[in-house]
CSV table of C-alpha atoms in Angstrom, one decimal:
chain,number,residue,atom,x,y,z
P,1,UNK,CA,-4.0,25.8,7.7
P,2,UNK,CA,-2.3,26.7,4.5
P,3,UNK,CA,0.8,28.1,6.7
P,4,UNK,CA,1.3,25.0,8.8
P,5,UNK,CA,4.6,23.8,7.5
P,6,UNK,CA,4.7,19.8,8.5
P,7,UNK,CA,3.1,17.2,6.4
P,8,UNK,CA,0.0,16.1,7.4
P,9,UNK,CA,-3.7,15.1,6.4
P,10,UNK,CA,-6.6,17.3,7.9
P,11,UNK,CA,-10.1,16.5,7.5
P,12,UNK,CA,-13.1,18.2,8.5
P,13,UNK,CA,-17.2,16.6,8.7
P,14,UNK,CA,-19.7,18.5,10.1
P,15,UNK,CA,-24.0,17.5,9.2
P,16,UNK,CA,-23.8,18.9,5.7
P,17,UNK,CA,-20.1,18.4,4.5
P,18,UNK,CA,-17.0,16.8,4.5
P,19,UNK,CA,-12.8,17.9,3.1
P,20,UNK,CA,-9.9,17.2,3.4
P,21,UNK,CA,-6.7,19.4,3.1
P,22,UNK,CA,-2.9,18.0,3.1
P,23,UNK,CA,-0.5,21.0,4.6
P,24,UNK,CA,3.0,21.1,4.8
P,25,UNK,CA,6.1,22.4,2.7
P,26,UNK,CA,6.1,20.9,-0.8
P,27,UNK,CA,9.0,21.7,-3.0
P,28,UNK,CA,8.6,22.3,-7.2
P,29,UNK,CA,10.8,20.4,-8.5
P,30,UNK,CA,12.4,20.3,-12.2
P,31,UNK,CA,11.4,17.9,-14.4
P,32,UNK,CA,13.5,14.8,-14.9
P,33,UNK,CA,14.2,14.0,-11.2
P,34,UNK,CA,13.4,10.4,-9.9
P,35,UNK,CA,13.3,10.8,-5.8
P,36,UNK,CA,13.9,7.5,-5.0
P,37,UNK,CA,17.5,7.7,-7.3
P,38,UNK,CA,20.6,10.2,-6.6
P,39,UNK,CA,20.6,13.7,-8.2
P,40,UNK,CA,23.5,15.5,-9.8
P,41,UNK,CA,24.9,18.0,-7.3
P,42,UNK,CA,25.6,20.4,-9.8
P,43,UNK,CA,22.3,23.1,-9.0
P,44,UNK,CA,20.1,22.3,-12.4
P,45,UNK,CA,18.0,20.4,-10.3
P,46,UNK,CA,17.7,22.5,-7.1
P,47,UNK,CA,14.0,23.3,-6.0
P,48,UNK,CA,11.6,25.8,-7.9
P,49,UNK,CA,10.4,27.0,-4.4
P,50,UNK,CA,6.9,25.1,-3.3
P,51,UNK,CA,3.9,24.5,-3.4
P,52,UNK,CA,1.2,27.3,-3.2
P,53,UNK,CA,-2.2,25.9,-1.0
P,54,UNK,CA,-4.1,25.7,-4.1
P,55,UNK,CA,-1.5,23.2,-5.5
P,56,UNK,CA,-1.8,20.6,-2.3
P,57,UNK,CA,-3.6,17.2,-2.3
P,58,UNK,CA,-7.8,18.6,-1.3
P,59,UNK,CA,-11.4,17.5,-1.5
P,60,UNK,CA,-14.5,18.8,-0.8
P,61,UNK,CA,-17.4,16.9,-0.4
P,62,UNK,CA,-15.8,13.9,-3.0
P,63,UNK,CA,-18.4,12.2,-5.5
P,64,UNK,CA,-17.8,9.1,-4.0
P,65,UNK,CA,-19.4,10.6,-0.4
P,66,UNK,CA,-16.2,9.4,1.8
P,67,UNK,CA,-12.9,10.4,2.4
P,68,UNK,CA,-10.9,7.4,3.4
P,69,UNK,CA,-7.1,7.9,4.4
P,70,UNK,CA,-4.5,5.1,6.6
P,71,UNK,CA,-1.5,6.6,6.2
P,72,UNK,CA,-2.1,5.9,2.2
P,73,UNK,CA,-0.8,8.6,-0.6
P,74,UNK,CA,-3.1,11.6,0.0
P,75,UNK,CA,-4.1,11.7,-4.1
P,76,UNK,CA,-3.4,10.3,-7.3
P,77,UNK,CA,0.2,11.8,-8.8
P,78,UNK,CA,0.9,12.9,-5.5
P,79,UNK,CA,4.4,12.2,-3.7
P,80,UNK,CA,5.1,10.6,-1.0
P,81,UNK,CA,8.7,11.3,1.1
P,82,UNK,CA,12.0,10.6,-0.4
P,83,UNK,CA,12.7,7.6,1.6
P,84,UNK,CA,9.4,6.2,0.9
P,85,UNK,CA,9.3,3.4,-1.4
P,86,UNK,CA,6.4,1.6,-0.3
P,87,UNK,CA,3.4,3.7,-2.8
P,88,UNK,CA,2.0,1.4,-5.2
P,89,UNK,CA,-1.3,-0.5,-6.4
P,90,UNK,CA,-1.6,-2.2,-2.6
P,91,UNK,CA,-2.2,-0.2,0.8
P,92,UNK,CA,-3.5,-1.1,3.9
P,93,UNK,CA,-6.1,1.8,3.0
P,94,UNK,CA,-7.7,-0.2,1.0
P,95,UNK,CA,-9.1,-2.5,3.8
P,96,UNK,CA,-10.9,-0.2,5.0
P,97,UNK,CA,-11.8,1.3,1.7
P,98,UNK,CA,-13.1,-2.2,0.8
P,99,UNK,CA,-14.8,-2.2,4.7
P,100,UNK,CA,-16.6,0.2,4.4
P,101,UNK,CA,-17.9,-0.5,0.5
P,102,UNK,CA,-19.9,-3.2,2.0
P,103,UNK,CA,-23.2,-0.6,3.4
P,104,UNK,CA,-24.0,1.6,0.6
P,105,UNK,CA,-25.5,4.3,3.6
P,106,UNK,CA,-23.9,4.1,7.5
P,107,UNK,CA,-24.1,5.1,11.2
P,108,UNK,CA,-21.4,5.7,13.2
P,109,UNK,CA,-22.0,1.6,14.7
P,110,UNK,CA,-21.2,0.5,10.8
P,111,UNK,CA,-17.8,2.8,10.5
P,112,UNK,CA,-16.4,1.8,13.3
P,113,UNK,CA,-17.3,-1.9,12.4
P,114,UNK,CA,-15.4,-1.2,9.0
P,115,UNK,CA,-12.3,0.0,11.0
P,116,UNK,CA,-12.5,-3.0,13.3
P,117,UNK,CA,-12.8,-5.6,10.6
P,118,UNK,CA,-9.9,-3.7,8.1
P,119,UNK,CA,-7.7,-3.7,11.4
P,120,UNK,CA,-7.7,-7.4,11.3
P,121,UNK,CA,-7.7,-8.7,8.6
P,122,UNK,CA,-4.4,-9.9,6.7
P,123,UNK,CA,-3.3,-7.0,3.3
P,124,UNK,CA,-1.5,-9.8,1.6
P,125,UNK,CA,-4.5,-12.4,1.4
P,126,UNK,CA,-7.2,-9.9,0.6
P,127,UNK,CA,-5.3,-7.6,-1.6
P,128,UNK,CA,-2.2,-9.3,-2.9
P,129,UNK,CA,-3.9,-13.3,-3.4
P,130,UNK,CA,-6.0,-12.8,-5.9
P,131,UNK,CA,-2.9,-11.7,-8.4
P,132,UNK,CA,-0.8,-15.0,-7.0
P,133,UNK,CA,-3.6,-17.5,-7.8
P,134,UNK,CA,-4.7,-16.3,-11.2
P,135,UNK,CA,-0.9,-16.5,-12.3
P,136,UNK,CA,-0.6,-20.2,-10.1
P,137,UNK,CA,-3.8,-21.6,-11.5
P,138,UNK,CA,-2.2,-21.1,-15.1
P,139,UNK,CA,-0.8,-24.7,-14.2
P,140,UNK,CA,-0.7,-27.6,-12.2
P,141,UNK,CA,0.2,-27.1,-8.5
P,142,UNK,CA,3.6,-29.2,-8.4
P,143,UNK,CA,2.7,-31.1,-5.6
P,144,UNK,CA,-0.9,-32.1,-4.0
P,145,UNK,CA,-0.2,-30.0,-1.0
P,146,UNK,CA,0.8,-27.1,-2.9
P,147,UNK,CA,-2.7,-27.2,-4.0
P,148,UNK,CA,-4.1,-28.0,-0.6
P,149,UNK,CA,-2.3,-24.8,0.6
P,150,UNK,CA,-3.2,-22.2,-1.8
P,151,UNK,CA,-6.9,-23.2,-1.5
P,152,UNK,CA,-6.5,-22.9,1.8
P,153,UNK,CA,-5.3,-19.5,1.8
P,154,UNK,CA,-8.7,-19.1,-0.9
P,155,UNK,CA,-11.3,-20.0,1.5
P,156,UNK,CA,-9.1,-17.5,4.2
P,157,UNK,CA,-9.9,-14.9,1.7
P,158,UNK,CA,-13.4,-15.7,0.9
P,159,UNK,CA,-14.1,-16.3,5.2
P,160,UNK,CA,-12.5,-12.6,5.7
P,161,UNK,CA,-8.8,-12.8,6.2
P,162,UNK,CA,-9.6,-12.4,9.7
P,163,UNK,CA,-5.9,-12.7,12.1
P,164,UNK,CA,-8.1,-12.8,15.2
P,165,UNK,CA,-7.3,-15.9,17.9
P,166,UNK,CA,-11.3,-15.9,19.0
P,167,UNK,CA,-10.7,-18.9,21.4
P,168,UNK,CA,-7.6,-17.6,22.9
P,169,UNK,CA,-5.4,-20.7,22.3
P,170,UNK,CA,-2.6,-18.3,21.3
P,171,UNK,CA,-2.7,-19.1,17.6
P,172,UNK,CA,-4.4,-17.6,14.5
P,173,UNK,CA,-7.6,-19.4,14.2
P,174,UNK,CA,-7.3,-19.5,10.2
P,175,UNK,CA,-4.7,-22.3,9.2
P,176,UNK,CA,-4.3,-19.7,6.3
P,177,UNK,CA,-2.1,-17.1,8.1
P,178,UNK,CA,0.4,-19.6,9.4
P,179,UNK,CA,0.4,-20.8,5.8
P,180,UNK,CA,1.0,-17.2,4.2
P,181,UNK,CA,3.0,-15.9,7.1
P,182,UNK,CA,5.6,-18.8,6.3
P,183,UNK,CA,5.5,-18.5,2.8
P,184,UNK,CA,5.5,-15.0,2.0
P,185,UNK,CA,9.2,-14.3,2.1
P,186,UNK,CA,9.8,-17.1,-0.3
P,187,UNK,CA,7.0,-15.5,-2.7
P,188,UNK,CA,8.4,-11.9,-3.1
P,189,UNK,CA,11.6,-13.5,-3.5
P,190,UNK,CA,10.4,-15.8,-6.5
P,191,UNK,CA,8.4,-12.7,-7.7
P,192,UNK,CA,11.0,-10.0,-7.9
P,193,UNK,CA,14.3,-11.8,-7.5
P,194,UNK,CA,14.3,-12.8,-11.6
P,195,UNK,CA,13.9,-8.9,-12.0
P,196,UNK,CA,16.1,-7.6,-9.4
P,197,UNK,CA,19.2,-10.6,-9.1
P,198,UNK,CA,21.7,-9.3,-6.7
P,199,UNK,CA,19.5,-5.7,-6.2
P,200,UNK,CA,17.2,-7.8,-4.5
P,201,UNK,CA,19.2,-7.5,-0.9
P,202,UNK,CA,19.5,-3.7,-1.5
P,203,UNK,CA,15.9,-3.5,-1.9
P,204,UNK,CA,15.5,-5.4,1.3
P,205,UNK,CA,17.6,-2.8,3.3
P,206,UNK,CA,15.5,-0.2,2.3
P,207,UNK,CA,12.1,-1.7,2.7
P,208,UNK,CA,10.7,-5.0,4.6
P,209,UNK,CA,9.4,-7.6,2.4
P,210,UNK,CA,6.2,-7.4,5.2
P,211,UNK,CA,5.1,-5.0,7.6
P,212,UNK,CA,3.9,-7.9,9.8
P,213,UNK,CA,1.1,-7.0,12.6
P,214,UNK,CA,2.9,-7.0,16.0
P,215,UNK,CA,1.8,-5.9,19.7
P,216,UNK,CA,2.4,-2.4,18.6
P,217,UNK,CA,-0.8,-2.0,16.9
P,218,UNK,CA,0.3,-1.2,13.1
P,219,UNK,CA,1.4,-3.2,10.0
P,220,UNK,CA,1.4,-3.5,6.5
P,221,UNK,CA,2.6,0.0,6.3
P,222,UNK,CA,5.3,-0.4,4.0
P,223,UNK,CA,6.1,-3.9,2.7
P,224,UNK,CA,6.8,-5.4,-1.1
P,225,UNK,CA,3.2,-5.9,-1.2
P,226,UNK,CA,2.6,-3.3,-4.3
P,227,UNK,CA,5.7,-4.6,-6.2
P,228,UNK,CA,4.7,-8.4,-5.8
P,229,UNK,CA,0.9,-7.7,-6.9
P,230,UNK,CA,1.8,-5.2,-9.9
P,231,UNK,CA,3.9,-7.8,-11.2
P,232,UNK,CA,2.2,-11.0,-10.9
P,233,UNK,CA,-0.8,-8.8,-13.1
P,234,UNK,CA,1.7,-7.7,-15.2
P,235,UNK,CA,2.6,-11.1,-15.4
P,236,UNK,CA,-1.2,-12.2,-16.2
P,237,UNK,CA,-1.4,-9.5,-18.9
P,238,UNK,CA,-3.1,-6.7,-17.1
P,239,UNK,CA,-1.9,-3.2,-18.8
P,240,UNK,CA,-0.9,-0.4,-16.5
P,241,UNK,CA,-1.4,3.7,-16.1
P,242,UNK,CA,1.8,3.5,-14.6
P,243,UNK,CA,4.2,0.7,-15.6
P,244,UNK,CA,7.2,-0.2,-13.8
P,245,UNK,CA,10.6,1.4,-14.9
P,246,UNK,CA,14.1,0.4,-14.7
P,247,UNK,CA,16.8,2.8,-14.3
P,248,UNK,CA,20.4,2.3,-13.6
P,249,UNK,CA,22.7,5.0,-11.9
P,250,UNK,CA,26.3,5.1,-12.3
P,251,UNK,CA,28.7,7.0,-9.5
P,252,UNK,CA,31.9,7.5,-10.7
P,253,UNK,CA,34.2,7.5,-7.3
């Protein structure tokens, strides 16, 4: 496995044990480099050479009895691709994580259920709500229907942030999703447009402000949904391992 040279996450469960193993082709790279920003071309910051196995993202048997992965970051301090700017403190992973929390033992019946219930429910309102109202309920909602709304979107929360239409009328049964599904792009703007100004647009060529479930059968991949929650707890005083930078690059033409 430690030869296979594309990126991906292999796991392993038999009666007694379970791992997990990330292969593929990892480059060392020097110190200083920020993937997400351009690199001098000059060779000082060329690749080491990679990875050795031992070096990869691995568990065996984890203290925590579960291995949990949806696409997330394979392990703390661990890269993601070059192009991908969605990593944070928010990841659809954590539905399931949080699913699956619920039974302290389980069958095979109960994980399945936690998949189930993680694939429909909504990131933002489970994961990214809880930030938003504690910086909102700072003050006064500005109008009475403000406040109707965001406690609408509270009791979505505490019901499940379930987007399941269970009498097939073609709508959301929650009045919470059409509420957050309107609202959402006007929330990361407030959030991060202050921070960002005219960079805001440029960061919504690179990544969707919401990775919104489709007929496809996948969302909330990549979104702002990290960005907006990390800063609205920043916001609310909550300290950080890793706080947000801010970097500029010049390119001389």
């Amino acid at each position: 496995m430690a030869q296979i040279e594309f990126t991906f996450n292999w796991f392993y469960a038999d009666d007694h044990d379970i791992a997990m193993f990330s292969s593929g082709r990892l480059p060392k790279r020097p110190r200083g480099i920020d993937s997400g920003l351009p690199t001098v071309g000059t060779g000082r910051y060329e690749w080491r050479g990679f990875l050795s196995p031992a070096q990869h993202a691995q568990v065996i048997n984890p203290p925590s009895g579960a291995i949990v992965n949806w696409n997330n970051k394979s392990a703390r301090d661990f890269g993601a691709a070059d192009n991908n700017w969605g990593r944070g403190s928010i990841h659809r992973s954590l539905l399931l994580q949080h699913a699956l929390d619920r039974n302290s033992t389980h069958t095979l019946d109960s994980v399945v259920a936690a998949m189930n219930r993680a694939a429909t429910q909504d990131l933002r309102v489970m994961e990214v709500l809880p930030a938003l109202a504690a910086v909102l309920d700072t003050g006064p909602a500005p109008t009475p229907r403000a406040a109707q709304m965001l406690q609408l979107l509270k009791d979505w929360r505490a019901a499940g942030g379930s987007r399941l239409d269970r009498d097939l009328d073609g709508k959301i049964d929650d009045p919470g999703a059409a509420i957050l599904d309107q609202a959402w792009p006007n929330i990361t703007d407030a959030v991060m447009g202050p921070v960002l100004g005219e960079q805001l647009a440029q960061l919504a060529s690179l990544m969707t402000r919401d990775n919104a479930p489709s007929s496809q059968g996948s969302a909330y991949l990549d979104g702002w949904y990290g960005y907006v929650d990390k800063d609205l707890r920043t916001i609310a005083g909550q300290r950080w391992r890793a706080r947000f930078t801010r970097s500029s690059v010049a390119v001389a033409t």
